Coordinates of C-alpha atoms in Angstrom, one line a residue:
X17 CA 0.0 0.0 0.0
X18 CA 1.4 2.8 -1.1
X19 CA 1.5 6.2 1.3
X20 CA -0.5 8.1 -1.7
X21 CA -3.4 5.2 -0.5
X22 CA -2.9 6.0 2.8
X23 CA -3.6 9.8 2.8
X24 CA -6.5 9.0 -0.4
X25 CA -7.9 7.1 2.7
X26 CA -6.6 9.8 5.5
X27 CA -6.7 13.3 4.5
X28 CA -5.4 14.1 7.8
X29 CA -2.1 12.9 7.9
X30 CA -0.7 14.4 4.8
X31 CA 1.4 16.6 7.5
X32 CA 1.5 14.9 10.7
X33 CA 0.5 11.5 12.6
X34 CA -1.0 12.2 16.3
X35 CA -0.3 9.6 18.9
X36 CA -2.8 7.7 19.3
X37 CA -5.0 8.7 16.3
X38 CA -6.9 5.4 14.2
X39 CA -6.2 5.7 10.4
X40 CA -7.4 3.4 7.8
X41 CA -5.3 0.6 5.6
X42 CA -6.7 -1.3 2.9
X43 CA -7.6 -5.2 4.4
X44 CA -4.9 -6.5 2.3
X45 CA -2.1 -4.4 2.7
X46 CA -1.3 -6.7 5.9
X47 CA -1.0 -9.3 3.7
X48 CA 0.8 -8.0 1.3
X49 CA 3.3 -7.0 3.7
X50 CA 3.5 -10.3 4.9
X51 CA 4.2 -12.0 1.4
X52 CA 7.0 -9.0 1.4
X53 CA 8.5 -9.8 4.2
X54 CA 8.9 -13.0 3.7
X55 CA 10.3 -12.9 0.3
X56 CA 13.0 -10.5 1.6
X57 CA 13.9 -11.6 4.7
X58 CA 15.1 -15.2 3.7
X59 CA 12.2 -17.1 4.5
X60 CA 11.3 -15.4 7.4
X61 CA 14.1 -15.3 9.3
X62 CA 15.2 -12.2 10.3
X63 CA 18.4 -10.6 10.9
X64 CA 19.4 -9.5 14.3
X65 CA 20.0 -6.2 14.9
X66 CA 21.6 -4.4 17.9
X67 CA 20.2 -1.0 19.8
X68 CA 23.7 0.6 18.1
X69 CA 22.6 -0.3 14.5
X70 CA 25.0 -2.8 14.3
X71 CA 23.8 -6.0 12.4
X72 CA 25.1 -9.0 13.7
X73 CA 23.6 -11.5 11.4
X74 CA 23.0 -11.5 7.9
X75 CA 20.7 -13.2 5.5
X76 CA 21.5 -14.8 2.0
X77 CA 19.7 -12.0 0.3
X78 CA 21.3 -9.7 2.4
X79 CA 18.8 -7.7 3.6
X80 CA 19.6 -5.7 6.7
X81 CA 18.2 -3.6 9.0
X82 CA 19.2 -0.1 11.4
X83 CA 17.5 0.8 14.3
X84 CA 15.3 4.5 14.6
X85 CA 13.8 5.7 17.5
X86 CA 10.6 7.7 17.0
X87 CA 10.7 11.2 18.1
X88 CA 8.2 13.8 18.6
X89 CA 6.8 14.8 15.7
X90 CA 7.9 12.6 13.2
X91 CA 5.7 11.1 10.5
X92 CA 6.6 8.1 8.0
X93 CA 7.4 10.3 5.6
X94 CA 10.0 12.1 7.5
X95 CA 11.4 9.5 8.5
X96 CA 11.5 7.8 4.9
X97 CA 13.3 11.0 3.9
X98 CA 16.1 10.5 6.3
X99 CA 16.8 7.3 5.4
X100 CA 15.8 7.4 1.6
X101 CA 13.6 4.5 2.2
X102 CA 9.5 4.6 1.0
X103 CA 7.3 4.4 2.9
X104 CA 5.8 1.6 1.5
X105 CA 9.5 0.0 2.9
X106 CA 9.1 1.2 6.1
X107 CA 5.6 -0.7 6.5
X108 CA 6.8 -3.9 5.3
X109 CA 9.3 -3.7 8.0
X110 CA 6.8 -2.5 10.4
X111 CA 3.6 -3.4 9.7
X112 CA 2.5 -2.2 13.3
X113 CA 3.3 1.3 11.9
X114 CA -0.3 0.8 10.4
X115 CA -1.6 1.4 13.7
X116 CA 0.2 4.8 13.9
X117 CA 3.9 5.8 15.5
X118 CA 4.6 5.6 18.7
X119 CA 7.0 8.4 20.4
X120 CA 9.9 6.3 21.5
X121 CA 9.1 3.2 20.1
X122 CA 11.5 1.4 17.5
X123 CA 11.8 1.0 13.7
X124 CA 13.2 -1.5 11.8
X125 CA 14.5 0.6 8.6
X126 CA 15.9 -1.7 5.4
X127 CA 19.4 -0.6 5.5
X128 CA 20.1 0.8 2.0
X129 CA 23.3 2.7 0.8
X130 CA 22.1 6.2 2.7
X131 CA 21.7 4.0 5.6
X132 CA 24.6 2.7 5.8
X133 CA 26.6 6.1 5.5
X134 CA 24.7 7.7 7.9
X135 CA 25.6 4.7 10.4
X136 CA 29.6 5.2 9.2
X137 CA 29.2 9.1 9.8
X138 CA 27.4 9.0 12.7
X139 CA 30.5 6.3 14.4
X140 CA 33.4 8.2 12.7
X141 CA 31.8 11.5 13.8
X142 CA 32.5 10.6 17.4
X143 CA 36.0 9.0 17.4
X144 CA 38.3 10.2 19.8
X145 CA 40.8 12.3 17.5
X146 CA 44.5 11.9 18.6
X147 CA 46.6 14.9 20.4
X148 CA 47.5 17.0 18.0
X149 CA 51.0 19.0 17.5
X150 CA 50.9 22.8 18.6
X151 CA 53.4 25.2 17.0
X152 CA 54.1 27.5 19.6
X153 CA 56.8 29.9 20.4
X154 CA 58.2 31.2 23.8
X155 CA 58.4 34.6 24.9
X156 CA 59.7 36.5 27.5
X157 CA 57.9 39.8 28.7
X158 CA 59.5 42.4 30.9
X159 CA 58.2 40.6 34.1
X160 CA 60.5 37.3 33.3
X161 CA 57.4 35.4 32.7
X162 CA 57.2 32.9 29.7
X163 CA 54.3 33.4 27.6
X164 CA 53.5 30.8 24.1
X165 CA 52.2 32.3 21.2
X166 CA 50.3 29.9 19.2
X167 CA 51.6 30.4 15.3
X168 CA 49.2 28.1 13.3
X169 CA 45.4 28.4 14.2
X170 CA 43.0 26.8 12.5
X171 CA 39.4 27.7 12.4
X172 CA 36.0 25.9 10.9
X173 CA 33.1 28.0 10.0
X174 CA 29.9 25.7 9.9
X175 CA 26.8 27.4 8.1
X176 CA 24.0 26.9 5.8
X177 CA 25.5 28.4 2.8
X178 CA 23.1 26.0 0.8
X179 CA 24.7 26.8 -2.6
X180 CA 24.2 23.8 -4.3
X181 CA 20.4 24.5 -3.6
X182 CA 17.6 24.6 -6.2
X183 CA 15.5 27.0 -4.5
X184 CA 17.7 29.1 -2.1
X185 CA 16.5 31.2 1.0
X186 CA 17.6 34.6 0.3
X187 CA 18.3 35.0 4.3
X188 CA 21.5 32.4 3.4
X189 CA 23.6 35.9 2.1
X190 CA 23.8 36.6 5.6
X191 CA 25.5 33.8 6.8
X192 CA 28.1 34.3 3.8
X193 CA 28.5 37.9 4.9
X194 CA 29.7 36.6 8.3
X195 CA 32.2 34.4 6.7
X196 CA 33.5 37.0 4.5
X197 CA 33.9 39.1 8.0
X198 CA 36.1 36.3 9.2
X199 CA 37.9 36.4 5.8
X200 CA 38.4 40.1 6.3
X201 CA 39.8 39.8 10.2
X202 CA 42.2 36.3 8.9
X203 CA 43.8 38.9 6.2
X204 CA 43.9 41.9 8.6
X205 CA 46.0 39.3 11.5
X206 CA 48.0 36.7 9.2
X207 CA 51.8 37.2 9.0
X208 CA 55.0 35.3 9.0
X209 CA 54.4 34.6 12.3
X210 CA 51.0 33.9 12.3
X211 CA 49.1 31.3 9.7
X212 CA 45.5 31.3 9.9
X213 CA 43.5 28.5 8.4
X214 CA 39.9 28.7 7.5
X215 CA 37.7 25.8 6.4
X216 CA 34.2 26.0 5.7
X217 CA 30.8 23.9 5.8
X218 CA 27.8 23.9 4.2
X219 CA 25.4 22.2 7.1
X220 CA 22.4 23.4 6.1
X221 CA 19.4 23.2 8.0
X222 CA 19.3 19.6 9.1
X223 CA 20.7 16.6 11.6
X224 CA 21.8 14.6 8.4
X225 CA 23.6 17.6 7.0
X226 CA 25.1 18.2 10.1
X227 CA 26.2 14.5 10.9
X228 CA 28.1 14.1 7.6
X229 CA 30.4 17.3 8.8
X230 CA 31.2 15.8 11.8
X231 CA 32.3 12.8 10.1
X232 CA 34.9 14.6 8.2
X233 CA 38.5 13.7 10.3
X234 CA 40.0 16.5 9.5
X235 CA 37.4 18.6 11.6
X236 CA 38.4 17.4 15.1
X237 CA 41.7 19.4 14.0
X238 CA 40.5 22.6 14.6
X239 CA 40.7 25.0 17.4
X240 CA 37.2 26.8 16.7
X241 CA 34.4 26.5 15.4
X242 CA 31.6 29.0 14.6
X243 CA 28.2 28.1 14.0
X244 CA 25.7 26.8 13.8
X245 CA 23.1 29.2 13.1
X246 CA 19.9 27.4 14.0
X247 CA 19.3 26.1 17.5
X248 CA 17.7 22.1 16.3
X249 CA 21.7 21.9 15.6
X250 CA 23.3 23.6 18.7
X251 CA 23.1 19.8 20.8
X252 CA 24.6 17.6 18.4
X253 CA 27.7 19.9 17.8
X254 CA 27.9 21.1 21.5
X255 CA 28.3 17.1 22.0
X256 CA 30.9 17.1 19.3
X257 CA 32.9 20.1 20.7
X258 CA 33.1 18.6 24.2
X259 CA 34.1 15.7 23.6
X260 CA 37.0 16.7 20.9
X261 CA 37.8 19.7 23.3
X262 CA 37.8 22.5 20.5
X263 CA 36.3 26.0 21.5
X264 CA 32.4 26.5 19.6
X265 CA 31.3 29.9 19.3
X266 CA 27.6 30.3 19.1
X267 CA 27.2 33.5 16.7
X268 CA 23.5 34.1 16.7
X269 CA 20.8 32.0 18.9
X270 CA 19.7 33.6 22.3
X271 CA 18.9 30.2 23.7
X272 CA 21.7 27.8 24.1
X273 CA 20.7 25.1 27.4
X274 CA 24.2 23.5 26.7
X275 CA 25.6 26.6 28.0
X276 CA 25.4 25.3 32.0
X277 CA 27.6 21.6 31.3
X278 CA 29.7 22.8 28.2
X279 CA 32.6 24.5 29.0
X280 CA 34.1 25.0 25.9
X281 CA 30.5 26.9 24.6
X282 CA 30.6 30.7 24.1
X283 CA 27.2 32.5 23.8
X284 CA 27.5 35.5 21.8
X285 CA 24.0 36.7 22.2
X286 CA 23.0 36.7 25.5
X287 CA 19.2 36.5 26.5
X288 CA 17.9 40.1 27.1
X289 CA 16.7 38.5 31.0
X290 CA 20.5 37.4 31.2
X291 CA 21.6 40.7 31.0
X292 CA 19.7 42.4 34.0
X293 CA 22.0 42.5 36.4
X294 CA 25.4 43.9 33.7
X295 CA 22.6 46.6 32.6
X296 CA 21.5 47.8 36.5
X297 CA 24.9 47.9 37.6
X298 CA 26.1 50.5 34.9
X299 CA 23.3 52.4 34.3
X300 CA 23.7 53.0 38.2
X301 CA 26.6 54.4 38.1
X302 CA 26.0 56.7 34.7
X303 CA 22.3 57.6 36.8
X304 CA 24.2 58.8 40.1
X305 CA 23.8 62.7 39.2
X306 CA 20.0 61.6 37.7
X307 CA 16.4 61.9 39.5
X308 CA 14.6 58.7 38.3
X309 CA 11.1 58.7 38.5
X310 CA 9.7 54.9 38.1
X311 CA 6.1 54.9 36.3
X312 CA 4.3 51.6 36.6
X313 CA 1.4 50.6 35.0
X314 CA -1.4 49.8 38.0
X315 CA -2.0 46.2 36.2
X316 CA 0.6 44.1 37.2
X317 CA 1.0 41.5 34.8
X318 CA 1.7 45.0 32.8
X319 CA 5.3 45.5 33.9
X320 CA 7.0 42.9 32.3
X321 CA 10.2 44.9 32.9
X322 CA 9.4 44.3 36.9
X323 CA 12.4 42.3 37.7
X324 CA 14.9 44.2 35.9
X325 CA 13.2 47.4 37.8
X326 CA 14.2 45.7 41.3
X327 CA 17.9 45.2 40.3
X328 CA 18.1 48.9 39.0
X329 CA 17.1 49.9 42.6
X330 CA 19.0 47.5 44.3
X331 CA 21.9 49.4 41.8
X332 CA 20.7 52.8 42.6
X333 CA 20.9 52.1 46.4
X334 CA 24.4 51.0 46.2
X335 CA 25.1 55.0 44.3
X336 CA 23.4 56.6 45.9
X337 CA 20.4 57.7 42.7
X338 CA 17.6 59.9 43.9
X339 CA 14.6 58.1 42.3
X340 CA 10.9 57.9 42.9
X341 CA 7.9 55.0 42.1
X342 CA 4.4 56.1 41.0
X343 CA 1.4 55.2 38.4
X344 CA 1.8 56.0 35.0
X345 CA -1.5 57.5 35.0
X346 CA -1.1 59.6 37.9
X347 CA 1.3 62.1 35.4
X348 CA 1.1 64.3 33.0
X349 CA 3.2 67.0 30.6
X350 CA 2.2 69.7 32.9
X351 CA 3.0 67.4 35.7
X352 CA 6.7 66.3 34.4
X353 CA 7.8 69.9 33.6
X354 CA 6.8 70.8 37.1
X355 CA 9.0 68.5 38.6
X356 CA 12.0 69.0 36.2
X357 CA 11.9 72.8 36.5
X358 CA 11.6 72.6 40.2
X359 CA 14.8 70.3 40.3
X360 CA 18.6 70.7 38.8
X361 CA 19.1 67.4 38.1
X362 CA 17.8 65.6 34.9
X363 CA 15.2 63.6 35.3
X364 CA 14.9 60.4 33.7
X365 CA 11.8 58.2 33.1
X366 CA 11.7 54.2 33.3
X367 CA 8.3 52.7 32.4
X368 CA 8.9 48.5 32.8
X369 CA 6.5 47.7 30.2
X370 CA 6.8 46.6 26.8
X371 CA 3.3 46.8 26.4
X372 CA 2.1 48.8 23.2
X373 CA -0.7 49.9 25.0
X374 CA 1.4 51.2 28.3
X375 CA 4.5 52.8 25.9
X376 CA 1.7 54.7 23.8
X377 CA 0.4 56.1 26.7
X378 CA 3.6 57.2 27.8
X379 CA 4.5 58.8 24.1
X380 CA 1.4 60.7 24.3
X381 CA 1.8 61.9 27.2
X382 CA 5.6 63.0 26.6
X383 CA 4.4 64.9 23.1
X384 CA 3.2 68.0 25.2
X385 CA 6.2 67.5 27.4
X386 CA 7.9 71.5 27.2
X387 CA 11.2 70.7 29.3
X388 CA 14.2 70.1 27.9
X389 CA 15.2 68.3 31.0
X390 CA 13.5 65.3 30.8
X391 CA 14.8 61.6 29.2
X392 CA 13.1 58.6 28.8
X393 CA 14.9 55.1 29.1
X394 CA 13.9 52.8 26.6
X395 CA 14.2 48.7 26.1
X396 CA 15.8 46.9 23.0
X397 CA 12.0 45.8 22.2
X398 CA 10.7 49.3 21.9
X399 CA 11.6 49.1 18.8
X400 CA 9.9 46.6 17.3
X401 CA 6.5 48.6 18.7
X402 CA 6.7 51.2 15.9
X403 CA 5.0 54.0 17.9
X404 CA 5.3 57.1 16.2
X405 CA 6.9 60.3 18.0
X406 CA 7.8 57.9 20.6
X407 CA 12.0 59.1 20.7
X408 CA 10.8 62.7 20.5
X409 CA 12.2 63.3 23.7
X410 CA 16.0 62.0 24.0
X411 CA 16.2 58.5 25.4
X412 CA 19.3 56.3 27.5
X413 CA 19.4 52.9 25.9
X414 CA 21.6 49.9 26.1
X415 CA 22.3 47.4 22.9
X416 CA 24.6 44.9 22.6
X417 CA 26.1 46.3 18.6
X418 CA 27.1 49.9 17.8
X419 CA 28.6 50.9 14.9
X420 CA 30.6 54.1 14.7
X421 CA 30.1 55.1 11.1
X422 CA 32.8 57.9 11.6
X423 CA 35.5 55.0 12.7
X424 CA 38.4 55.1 10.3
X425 CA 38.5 51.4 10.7
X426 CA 34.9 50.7 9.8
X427 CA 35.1 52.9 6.8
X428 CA 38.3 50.9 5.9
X429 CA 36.1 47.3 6.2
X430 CA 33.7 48.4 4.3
X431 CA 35.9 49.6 1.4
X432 CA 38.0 45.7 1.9
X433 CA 34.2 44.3 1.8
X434 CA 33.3 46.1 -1.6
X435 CA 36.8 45.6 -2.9
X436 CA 37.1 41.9 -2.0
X437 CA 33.6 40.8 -2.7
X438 CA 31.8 44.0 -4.1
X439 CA 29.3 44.5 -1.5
X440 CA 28.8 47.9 -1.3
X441 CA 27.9 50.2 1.7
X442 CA 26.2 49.3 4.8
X443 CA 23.2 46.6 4.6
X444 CA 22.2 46.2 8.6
X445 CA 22.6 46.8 11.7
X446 CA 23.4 44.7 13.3
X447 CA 25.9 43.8 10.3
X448 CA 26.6 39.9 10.3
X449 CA 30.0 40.6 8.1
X450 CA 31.1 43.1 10.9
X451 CA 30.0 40.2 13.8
X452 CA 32.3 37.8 11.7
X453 CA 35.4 40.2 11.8
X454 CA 35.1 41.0 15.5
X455 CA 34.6 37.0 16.5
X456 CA 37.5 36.4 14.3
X457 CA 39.9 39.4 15.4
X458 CA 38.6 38.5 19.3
X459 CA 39.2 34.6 19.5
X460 CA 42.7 34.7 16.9
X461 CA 43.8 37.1 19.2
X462 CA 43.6 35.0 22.2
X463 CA 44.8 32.2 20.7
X464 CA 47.2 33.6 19.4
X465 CA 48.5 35.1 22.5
X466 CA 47.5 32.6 25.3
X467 CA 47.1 29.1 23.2
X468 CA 43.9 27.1 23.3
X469 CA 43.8 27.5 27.3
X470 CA 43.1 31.2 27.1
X471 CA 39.6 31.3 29.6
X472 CA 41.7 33.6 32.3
X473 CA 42.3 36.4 29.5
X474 CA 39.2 36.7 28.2
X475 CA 38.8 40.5 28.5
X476 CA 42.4 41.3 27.4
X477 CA 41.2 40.9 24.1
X478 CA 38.7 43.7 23.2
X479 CA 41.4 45.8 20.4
X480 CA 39.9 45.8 16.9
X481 CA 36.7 45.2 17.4
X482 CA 34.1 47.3 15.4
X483 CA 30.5 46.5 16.1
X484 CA 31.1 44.4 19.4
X485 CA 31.3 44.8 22.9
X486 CA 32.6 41.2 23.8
X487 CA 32.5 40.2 27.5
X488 CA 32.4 36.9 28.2
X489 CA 31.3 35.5 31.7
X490 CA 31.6 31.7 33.1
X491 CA 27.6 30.9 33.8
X492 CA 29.0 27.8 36.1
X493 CA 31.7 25.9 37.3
X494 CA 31.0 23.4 35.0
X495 CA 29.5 25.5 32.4
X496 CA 30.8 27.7 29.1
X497 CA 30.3 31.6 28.9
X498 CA 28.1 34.0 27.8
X499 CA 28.8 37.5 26.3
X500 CA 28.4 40.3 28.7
X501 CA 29.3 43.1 26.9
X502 CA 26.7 45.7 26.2
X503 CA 27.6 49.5 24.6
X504 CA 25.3 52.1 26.8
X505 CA 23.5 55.0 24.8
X506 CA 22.2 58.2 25.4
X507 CA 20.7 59.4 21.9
X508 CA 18.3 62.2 20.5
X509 CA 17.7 64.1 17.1
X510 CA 21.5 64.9 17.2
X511 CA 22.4 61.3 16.7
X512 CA 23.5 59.0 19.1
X513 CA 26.2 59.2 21.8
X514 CA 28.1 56.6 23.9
X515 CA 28.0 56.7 27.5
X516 CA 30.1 53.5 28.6

């Protein structure tokens, strides 16, 4: 029965099989997977397969079998795709599968040439690789104290460049703008002391893409890796990393669990929650000559910004911040320039909302505002609110990119970027070519300088860098580090200014 029958017969699983669902199968398809079965499993004896995928017998016709678990969310087609089996295959095999898949339960798929290579990758993938040689050279600072610089680094960048595709996501560019960044910084660093070797892999977007990379010998060489760029693949190559002890760098996903036990992981974008307590304890110190006024919305599932608020006071405690707490709906323009006229300190508002309802009130409110002494701090996610008029009044900020357009050094990566691979001008911000050069230039540099045990000199390498602030913090004693590193704003219709 062929899985065209099946859906004729089941509209409802064209996309996805629900546990425990009833679907309906012709009354001889049983039977005819029977007849199957028998004719290719040598008279109804089976192989014996082991919970590894190993087979440990074989038949005369040679028919074997692998192992798959069934995850969540997995239909037979999906799983025929992995294995480039049919579905009608699968079934023989299984003819419980009828019934529905289980979550957890076991597959018998016919092992055919796919399967077998995605077996050999998946065992070669996790060999132990053997010490490798490190070039280093010895030298002596003014202190007497013998330093190694490490003169042969070598560095993978895994990404879904997906060239070879028929139908390609435009979002791909981005990820080859990164790896042109890290072409840029290589250049900007190699020299007859230092050799810098870049290799690159086109992962894509699956496991199976993924798996095949790690089979590949030569990458349990390296010293880094960047990538990937989609969380579903952050486990299997944290795994990978670990064991092989090789540095990943995680350039783009927020959410990284492996973070906690990994400690060769480095989280470049930290979760905005993650940041709290970096974020209170400078703006405390830049607020210390400030009168903050706190305006909460009386609904309290309103102030989603409520936690960060307490660590801001806790911060403005320690220095001392004059700062006051009442309802947003209490004030008014006339009210505001009352209390900024009557004071010679600025004063600075902080709603903890990133409500569009509670941030539209406050931007109405601050349109009849007539002070000049009066800011507003703002969240990351105000942006994405598009309230108009709402940075009338100037704003404090924090971000964790800033470009300085009138940098000498930025204007002279750009002109490399349009002279090396004719890219012209400034595309984003945040710019993923820009985040490629400052990993690069940040992690060569320490390697360079401190070999690949460089975790106690993580913030002596900041030089060069030209849209990052790179901080990174141990999240656990058994754990890998996240970035820290945040640029602090104050900004109005001038343009924008850094504070810290």
């Amino acid at each position: 029965m062929s899985r065209e029958d099946i859906i004729a017969l089941n509209p409802e699983t064209r996309e996805v099989l629900k546990i425990g669902s009833t679907i309906k199968i012709k009354a001889n398809a049983a039977a005819e997977n029977k007849q199957t079965a028998r004719t290719t499993n040598n008279n109804g004896k089976q192989p014996e397969v082991t919970k590894s995928g190993q087979v440990t017998q074989q038949t005369k016709e040679t028919q074997t079998y692998i192992e798959h678990k069934v995850r969540r969310r997995e239909t037979l087609y999906s799983i025929s795709q992995l294995y480039d089996v049919t579905v009608e295959e699968i079934l023989k095999a299984n003819p419980s599968a009828n019934n529905g898949l289980i979550v957890k339960s076991t597959l018998r798929i016919p092992e055919g040439k796919k399967v077998e290579k995605v077996q050999t990758i998946t065992e070669k993938a996790f060999e132990e690789k053997p010490a490798a040689s490190v070039i280093v050279e010895q030298v002596t600072d003014n202190n007497k104290q013998v330093k190694t610089k490490k003169k042969h680094i070598k560095i993978a960048v895994l990404m879904p460049f997906e060239l070879e595709a028929t139908v390609r996501d435009a979002g791909m560019d981005r990820f080859i703008e990164f790896y042109q960044g890290v072409l840029i910084a290589a250049d900007s660093l190699s020299n007859d002391e230092l050799k810098i070797e870049i290799a690159t892999y086109d992962i894509g977007k699956t496991q199976s893409q993924l798996t095949k990379t790690l089979a590949i010998a030569s990458l349990k060489e390296v010293d880094i890796i960047f990538g990937p760029a989609y969380s579903s693949q952050i486990p299997a190559l944290a795994t990978y990393t670990k064991l092989h002890k090789i540095k990943l760098v995680v350039p783009f996903s927020p959410t990284v669990p492996e973070i906690e036990t990994n400690e060769y992981l480095y989280q470049v974008i930290t979760p905005q929650s993650d940041l709290h307590t970096t974020v209170a304890t400078e703006f405390g110190k830049v607020f210390s000559n400030k009168l903050v006024y706190f305006l909460q919305p009386r609904k309290d599932n309103l102030q989603d910004k409520k936690e960060f608020v307490n660590q801001l006071k806790v911060a403005f405690n320690q220095n001392k911040v004059s700062y006051r707490t009442g309802f947003l709906g209490d004030f008014s323009a006339s009210r505001l320039d009352s209390i900024a006229n009557s004071t010679n300190k600025e004063l600075v508002l902080i709603v903890p909302s990133t409500n569009l309802v509670v941030v539209t009130q406050l931007s109405n409110m601050t349109q009849a505002v007539q002070s000049s002494n009066i800011r507003i701090f703002s969240f990351s996610e105000w942006h994405q609110l598009q309230i108009q008029d709402l940075y009338r009044l100037p704003h404090y900020t924090y971000t964790n990119h800033h470009i300085d357009f009138k940098n000498q050094k930025v204007h002279a990566f750009f002109t490399s970027m349009r002279n090396e691979y004719g890219i012209a001008g400034v595309q984003s911000v945040p710019n993923y070519a820009l985040l490629g050069h400052d990993l690069a230039a940040y992690f060569v540099d320490l390697l360079h300088n401190y070999g690949n045990n460089f975790e106690d000199h993580l913030k002596d390498s900041n030089n060069g860098l030209l849209q990052m602030n790179l901080r990174f913090e141990k999240v656990s004693p058994t754990g890998g580090y996240q970035n820290k590193g945040i640029f602090l704003q104050a900004y109005d219709q001038q343009g924008i200014t850094p504070l810290r």
